PDB file of C-alpha atoms in Angstrom:
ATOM      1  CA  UNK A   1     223.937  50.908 -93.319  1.00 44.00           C
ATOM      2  CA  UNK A   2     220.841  48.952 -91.686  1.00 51.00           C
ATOM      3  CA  UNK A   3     221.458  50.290 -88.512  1.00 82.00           C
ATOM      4  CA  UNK A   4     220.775  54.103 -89.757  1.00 94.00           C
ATOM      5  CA  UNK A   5     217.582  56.390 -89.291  1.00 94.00           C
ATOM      6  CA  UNK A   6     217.702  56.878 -93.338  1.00 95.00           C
ATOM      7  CA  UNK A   7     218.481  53.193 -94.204  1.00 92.00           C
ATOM      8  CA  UNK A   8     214.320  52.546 -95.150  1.00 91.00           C
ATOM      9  CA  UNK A   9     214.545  56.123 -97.609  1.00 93.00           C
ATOM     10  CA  UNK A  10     217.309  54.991-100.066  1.00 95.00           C
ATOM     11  CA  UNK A  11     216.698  53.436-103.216  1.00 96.00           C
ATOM     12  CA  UNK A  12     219.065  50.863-105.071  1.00 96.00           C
ATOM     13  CA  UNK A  13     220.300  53.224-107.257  1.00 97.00           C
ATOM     14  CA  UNK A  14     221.568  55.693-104.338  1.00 96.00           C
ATOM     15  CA  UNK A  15     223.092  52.740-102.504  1.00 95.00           C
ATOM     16  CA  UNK A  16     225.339  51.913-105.399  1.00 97.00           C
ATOM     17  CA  UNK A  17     226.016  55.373-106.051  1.00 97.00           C
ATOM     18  CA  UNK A  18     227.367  55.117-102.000  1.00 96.00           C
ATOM     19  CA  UNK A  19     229.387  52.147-102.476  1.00 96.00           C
ATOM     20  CA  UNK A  20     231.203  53.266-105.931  1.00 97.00           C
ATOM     21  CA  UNK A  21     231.792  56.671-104.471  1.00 97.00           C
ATOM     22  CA  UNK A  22     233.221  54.905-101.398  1.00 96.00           C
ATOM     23  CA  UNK A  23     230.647  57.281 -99.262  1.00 96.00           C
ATOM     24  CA  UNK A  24     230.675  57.261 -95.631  1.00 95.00           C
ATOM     25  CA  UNK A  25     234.544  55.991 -94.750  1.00 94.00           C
ATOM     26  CA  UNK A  26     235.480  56.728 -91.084  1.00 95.00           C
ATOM     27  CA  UNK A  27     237.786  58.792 -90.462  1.00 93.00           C
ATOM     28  CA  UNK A  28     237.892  57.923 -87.008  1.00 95.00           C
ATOM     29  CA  UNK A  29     238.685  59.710 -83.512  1.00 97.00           C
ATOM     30  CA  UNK A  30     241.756  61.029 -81.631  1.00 96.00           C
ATOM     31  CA  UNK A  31     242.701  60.696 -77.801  1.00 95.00           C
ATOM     32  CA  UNK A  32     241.355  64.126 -76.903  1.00 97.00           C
ATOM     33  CA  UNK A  33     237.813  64.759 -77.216  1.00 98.00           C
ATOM     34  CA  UNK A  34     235.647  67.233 -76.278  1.00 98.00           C
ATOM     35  CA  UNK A  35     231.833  66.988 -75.546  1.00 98.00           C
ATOM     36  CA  UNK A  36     229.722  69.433 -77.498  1.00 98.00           C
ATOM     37  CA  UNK A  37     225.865  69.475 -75.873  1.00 98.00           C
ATOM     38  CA  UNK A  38     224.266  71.904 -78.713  1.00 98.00           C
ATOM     39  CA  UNK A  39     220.944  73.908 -77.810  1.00 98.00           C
ATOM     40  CA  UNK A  40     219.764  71.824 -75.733  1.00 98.00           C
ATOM     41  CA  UNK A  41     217.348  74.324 -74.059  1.00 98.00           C
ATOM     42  CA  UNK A  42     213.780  74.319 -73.249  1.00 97.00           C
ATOM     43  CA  UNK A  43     213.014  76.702 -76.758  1.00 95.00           C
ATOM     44  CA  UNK A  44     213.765  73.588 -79.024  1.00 97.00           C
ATOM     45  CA  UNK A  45     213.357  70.205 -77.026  1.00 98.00           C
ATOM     46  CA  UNK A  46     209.380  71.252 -76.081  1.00 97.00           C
ATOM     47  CA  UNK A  47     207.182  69.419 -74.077  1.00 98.00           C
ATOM     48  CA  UNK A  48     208.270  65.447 -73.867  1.00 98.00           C
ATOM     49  CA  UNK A  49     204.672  65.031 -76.173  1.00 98.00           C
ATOM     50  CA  UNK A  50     204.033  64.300 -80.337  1.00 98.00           C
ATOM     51  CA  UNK A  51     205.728  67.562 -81.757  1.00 97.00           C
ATOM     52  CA  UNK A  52     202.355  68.843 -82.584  1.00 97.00           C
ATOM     53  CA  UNK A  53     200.707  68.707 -79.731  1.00 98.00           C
ATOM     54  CA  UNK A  54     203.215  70.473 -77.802  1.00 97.00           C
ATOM     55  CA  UNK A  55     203.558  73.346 -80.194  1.00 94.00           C
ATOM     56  CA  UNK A  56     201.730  76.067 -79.460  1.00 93.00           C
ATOM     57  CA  UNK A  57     203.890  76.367 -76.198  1.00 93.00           C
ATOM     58  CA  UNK A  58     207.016  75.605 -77.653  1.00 95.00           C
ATOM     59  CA  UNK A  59     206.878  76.520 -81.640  1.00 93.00           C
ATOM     60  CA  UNK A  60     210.598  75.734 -82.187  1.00 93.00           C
ATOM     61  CA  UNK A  61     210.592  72.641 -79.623  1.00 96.00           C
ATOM     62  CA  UNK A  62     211.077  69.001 -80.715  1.00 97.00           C
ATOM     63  CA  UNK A  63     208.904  67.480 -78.893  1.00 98.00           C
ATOM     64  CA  UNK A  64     209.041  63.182 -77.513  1.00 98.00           C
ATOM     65  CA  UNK A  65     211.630  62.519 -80.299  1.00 98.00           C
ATOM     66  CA  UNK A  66     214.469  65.377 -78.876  1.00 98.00           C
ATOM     67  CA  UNK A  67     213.470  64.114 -75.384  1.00 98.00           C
ATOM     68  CA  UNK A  68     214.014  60.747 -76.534  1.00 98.00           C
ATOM     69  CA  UNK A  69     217.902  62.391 -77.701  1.00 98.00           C
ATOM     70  CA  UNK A  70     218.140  63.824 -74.103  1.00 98.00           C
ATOM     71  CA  UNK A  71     217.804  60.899 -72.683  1.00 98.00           C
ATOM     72  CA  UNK A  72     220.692  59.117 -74.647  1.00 98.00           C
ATOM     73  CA  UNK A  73     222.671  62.578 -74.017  1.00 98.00           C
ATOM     74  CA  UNK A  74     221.884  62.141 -70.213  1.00 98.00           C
ATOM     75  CA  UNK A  75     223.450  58.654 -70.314  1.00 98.00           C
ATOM     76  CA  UNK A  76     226.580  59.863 -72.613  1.00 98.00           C
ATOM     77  CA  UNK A  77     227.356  62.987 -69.884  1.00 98.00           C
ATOM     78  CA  UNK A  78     227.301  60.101 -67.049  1.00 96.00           C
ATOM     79  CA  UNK A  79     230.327  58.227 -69.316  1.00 95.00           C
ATOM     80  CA  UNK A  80     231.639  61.330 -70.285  1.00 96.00           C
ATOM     81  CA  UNK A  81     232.078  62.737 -66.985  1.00 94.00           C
ATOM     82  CA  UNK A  82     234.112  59.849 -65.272  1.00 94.00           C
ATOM     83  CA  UNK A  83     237.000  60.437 -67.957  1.00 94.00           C
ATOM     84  CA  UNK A  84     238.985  63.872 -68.454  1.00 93.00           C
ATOM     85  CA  UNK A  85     236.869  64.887 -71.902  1.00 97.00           C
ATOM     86  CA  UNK A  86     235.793  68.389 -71.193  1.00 98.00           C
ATOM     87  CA  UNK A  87     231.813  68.883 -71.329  1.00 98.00           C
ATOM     88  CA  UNK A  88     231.163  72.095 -73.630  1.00 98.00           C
ATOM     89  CA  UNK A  89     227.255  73.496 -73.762  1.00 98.00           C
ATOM     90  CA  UNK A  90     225.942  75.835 -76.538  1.00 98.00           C
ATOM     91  CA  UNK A  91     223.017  78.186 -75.668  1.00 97.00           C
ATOM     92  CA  UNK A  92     220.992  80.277 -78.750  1.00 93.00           C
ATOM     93  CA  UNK A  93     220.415  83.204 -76.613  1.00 90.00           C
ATOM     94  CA  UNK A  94     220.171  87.090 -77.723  1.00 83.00           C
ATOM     95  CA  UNK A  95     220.817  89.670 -75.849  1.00 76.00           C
ATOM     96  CA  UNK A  96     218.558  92.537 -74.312  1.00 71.00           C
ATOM     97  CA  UNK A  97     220.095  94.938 -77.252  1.00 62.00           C
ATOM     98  CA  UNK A  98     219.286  92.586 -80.188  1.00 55.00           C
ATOM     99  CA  UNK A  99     216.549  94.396 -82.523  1.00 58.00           C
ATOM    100  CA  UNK A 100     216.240  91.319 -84.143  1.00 53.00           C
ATOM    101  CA  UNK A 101     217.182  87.040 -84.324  1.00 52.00           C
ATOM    102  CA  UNK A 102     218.209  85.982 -87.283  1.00 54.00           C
ATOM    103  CA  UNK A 103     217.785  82.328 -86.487  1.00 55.00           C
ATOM    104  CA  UNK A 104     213.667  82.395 -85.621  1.00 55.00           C
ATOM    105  CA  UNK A 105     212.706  85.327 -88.222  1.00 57.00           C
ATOM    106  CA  UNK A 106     212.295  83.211 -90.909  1.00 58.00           C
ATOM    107  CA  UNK A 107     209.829  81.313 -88.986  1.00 60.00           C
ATOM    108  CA  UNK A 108     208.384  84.365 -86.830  1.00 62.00           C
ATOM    109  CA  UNK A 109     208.951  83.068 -83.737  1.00 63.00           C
ATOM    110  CA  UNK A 110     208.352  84.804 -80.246  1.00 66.00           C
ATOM    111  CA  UNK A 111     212.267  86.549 -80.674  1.00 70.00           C
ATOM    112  CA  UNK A 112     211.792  87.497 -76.444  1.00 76.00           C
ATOM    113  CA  UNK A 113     211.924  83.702 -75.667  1.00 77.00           C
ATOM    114  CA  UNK A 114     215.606  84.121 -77.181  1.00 80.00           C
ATOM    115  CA  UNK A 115     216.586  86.877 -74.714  1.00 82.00           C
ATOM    116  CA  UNK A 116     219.228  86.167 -72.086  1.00 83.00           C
ATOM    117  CA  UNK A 117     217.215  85.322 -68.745  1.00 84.00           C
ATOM    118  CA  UNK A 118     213.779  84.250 -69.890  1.00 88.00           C
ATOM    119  CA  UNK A 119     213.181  80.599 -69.204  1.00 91.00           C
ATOM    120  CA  UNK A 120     213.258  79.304 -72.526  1.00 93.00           C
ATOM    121  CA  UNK A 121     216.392  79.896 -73.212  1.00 93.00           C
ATOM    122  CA  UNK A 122     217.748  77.846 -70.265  1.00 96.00           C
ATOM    123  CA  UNK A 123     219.482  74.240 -70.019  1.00 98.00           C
ATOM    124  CA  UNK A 124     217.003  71.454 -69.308  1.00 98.00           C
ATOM    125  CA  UNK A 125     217.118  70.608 -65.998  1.00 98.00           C
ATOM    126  CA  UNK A 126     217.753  67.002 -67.053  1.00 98.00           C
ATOM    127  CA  UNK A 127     221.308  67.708 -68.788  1.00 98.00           C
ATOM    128  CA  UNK A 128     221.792  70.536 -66.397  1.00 97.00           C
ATOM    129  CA  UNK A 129     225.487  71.851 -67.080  1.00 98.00           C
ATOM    130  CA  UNK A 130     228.208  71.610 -64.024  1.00 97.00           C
ATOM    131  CA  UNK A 131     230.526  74.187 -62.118  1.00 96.00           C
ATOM    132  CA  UNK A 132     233.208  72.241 -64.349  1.00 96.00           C
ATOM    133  CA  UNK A 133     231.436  72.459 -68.000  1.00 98.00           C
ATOM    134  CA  UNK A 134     231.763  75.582 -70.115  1.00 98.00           C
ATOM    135  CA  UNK A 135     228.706  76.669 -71.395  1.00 98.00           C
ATOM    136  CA  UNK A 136     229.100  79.174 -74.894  1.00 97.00           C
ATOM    137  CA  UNK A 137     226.112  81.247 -75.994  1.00 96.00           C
ATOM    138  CA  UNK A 138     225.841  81.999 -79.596  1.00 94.00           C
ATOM    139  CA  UNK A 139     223.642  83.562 -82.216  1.00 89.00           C
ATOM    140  CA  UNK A 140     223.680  81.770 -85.325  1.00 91.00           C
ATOM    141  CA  UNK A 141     223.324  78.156 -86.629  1.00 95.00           C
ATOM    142  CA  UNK A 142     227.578  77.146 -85.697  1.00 97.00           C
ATOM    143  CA  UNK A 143     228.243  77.059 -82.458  1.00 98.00           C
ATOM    144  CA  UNK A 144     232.005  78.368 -84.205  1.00 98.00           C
ATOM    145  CA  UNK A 145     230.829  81.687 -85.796  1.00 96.00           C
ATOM    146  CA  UNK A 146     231.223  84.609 -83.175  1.00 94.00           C
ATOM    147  CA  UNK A 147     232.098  82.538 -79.885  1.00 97.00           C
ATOM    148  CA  UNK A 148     235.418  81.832 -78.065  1.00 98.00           C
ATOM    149  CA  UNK A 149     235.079  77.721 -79.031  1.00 98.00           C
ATOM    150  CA  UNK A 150     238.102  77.357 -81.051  1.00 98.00           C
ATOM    151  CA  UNK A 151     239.868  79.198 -78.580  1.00 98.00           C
ATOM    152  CA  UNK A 152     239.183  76.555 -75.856  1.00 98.00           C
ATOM    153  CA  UNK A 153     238.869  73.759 -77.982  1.00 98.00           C
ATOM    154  CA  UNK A 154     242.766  74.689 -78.313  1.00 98.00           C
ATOM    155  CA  UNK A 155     243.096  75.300 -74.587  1.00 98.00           C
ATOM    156  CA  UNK A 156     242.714  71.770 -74.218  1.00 97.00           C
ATOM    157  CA  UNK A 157     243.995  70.448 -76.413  1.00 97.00           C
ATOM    158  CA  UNK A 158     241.207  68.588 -78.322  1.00 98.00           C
ATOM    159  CA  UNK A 159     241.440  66.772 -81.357  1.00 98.00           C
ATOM    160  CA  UNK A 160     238.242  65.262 -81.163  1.00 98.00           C
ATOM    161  CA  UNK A 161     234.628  66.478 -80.875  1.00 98.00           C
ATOM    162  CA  UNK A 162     231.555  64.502 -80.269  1.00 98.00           C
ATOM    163  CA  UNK A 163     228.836  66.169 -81.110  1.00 98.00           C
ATOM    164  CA  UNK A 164     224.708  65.879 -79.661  1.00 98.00           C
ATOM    165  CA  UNK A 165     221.685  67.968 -79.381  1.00 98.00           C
ATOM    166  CA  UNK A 166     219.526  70.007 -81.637  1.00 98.00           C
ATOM    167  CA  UNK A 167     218.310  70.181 -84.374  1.00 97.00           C
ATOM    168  CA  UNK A 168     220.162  67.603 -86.825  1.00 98.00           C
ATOM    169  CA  UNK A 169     219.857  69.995 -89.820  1.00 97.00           C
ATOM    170  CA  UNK A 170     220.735  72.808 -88.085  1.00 97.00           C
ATOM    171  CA  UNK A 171     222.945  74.093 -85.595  1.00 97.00           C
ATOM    172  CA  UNK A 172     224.271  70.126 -84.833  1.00 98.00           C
ATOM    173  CA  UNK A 173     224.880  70.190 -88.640  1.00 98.00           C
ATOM    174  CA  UNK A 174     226.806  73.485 -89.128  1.00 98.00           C
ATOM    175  CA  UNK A 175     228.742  72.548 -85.838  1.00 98.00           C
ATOM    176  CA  UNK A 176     229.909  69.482 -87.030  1.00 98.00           C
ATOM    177  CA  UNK A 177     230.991  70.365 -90.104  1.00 98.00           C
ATOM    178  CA  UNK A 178     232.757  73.889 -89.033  1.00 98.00           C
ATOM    179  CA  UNK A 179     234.710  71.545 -86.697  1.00 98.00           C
ATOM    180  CA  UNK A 180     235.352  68.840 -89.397  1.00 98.00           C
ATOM    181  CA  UNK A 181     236.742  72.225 -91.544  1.00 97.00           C
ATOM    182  CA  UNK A 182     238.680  73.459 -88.567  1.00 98.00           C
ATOM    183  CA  UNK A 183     240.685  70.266 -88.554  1.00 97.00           C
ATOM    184  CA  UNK A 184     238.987  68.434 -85.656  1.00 98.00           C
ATOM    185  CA  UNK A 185     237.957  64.443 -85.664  1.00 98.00           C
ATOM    186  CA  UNK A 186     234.203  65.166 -85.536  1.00 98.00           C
ATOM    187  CA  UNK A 187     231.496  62.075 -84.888  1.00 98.00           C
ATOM    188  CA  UNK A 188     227.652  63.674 -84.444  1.00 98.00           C
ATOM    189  CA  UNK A 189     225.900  61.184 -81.911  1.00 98.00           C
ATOM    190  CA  UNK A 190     222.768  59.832 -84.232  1.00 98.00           C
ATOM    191  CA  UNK A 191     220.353  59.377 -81.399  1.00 98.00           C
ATOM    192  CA  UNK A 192     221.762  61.810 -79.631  1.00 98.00           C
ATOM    193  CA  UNK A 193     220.344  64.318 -82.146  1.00 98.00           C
ATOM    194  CA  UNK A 194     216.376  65.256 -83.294  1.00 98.00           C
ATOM    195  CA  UNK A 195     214.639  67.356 -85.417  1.00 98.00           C
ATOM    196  CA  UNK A 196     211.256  68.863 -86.114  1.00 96.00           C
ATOM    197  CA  UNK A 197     210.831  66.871 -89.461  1.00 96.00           C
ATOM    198  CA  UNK A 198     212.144  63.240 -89.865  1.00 96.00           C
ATOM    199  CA  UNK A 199     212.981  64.260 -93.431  1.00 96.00           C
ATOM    200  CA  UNK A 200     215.420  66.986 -92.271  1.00 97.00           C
ATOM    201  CA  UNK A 201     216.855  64.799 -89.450  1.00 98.00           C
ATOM    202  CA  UNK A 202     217.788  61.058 -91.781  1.00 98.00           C
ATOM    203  CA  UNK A 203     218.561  62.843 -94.841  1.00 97.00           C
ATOM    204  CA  UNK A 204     221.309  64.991 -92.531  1.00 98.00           C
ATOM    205  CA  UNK A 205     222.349  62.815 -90.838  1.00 98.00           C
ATOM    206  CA  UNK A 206     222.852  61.044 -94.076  1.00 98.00           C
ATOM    207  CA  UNK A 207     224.657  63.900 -95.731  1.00 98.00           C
ATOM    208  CA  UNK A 208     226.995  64.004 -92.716  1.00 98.00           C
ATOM    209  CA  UNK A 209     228.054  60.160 -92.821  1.00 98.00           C
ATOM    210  CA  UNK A 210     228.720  60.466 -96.381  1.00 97.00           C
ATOM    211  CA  UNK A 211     230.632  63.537 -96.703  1.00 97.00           C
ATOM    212  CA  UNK A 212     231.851  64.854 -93.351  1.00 97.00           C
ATOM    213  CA  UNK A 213     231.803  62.954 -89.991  1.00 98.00           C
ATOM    214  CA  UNK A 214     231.387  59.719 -88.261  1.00 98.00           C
ATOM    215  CA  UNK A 215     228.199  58.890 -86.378  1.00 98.00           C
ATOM    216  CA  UNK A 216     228.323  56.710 -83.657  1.00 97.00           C
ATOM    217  CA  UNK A 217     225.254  55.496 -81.266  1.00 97.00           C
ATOM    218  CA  UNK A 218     224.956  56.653 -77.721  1.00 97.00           C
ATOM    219  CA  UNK A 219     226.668  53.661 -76.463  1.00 97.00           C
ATOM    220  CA  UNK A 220     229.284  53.776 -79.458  1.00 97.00           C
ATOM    221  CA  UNK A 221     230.066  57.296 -78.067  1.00 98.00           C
ATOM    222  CA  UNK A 222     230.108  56.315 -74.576  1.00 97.00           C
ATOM    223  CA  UNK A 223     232.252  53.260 -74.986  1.00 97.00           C
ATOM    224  CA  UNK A 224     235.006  55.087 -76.898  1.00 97.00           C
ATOM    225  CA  UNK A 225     235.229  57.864 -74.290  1.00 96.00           C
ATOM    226  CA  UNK A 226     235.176  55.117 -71.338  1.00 95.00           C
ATOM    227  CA  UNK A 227     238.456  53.690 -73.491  1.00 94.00           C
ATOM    228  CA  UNK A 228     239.743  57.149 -73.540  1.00 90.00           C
ATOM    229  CA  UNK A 229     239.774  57.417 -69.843  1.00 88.00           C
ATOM    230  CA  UNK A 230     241.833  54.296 -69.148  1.00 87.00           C
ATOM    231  CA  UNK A 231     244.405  55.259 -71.887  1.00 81.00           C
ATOM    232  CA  UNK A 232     244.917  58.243 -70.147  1.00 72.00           C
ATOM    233  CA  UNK A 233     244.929  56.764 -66.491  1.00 72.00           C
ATOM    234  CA  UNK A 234     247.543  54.090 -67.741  1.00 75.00           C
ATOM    235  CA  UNK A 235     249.652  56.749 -69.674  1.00 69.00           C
ATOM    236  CA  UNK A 236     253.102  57.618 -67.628  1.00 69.00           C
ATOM    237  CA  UNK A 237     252.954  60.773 -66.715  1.00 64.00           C
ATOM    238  CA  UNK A 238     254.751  63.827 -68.712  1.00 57.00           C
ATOM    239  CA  UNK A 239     258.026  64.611 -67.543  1.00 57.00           C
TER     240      UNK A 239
END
């Protein structure tokens, strides 16, 4: 477990209580994954600056540390895109009708930085999305609930989703797990997720290596869809 974000937070007593309960078991991947890029819009990476000092632009933004994710995401779509694994964006984005946003009014946010077409709500340039990808808006935490996903994710034939973006212990979190419970091999890139506190981000992270998915690094992820390609470019062709 030394090579995890939460490995410095758990106490001797929690890591036996790991290893008896047999915690954190892969359940490893198929040989037809999908790409899931979740949120990652201007509204919740920020300014590439210390969380705080990039707030008042970009309350809901992440700041250095979800730049620092784009960056391994940036690297994973390079990999990704020289093998067939479909590339699949998720937007939070209201539309022009919505009276209200149920994911920022908790907090209070700005709810017109939400609304399809203002800036915020866009793509960062950096993992910009291509004629090819599919890009899925949604309003709430899963990128399953109320969006045609499922419906593609069948299309082609998935079996496998690896998962990046932000936050951890939000809308990655709820999309992992909703694909995990729709019967999908699900593995949430670790540093290719952030979140606004550290305490949210290791301990889901750590919740979702224990109970529901594998995690696998940047490279990890990379490296297993790189194999995927030449399985599929040695495979005889269907009849």
């Amino acid at each position: 477990m030394s090579t995890y974000p939460w490995d410095n937070l758990l106490t001797d007593e929690e890591r036996e209580v790991i290893r008896l309960g047999k915690y954190g078991q892969t359940r490893g991947l198929g040989h037809a994954p999908a790409v899931l890029i979740i949120d990652c819009q201007h509204n919740y990476i920020g300014a590439d600056a210390p969380i705080t000092a990039q707030q008042e632009q970009w309350p809901a933004g992440g700041g250095e540390r979800a730049w620092a994710a784009v960056r391994v995401i940036g690297e994973l779509l390079t990999h990704a895109r020289e093998t067939p694994a479909p590339v699949i964006y998720t937007r939070n984005v209201q539309k022009q009708t919505a009276r209200f946003d149920m994911v920022s009014a908790k907090a209070g946010w700005d709810h017109s930085r939400t609304l399809e077409g203002d800036p915020g709500a866009e793509i960062v340039p950096e993992l910009a999305p291509r004629a090819e990808d599919i890009v899925i808006d949604k309003a709430y935490a899963s990128a399953f609930w109320g969006t045609p996903l499922l419906t593609y994710l069948v299309q082609l034939k998935a079996d496998s989703l690896i998962v990046a973006g932000v936050s951890t212990s939000g809308c990655v979190r709820a999309t992992a797990v909703d694909g995990i419970t729709r019967g999908f091999h699900t593995a949430v890139v670790w540093d290719g997720v952030a979140d606004r506190t550290q305490l949210s981000h290791k301990a889901s992270l750590l919740d979702l290596w224990m109970k529901y998915t594998d995690l696998l690094s940047g490279k990890e992820a990379a490296g297993y869809l790189t194999e995927i390609g030449r399985e599929r470019r040695s495979a005889p062709p269907t009849p």
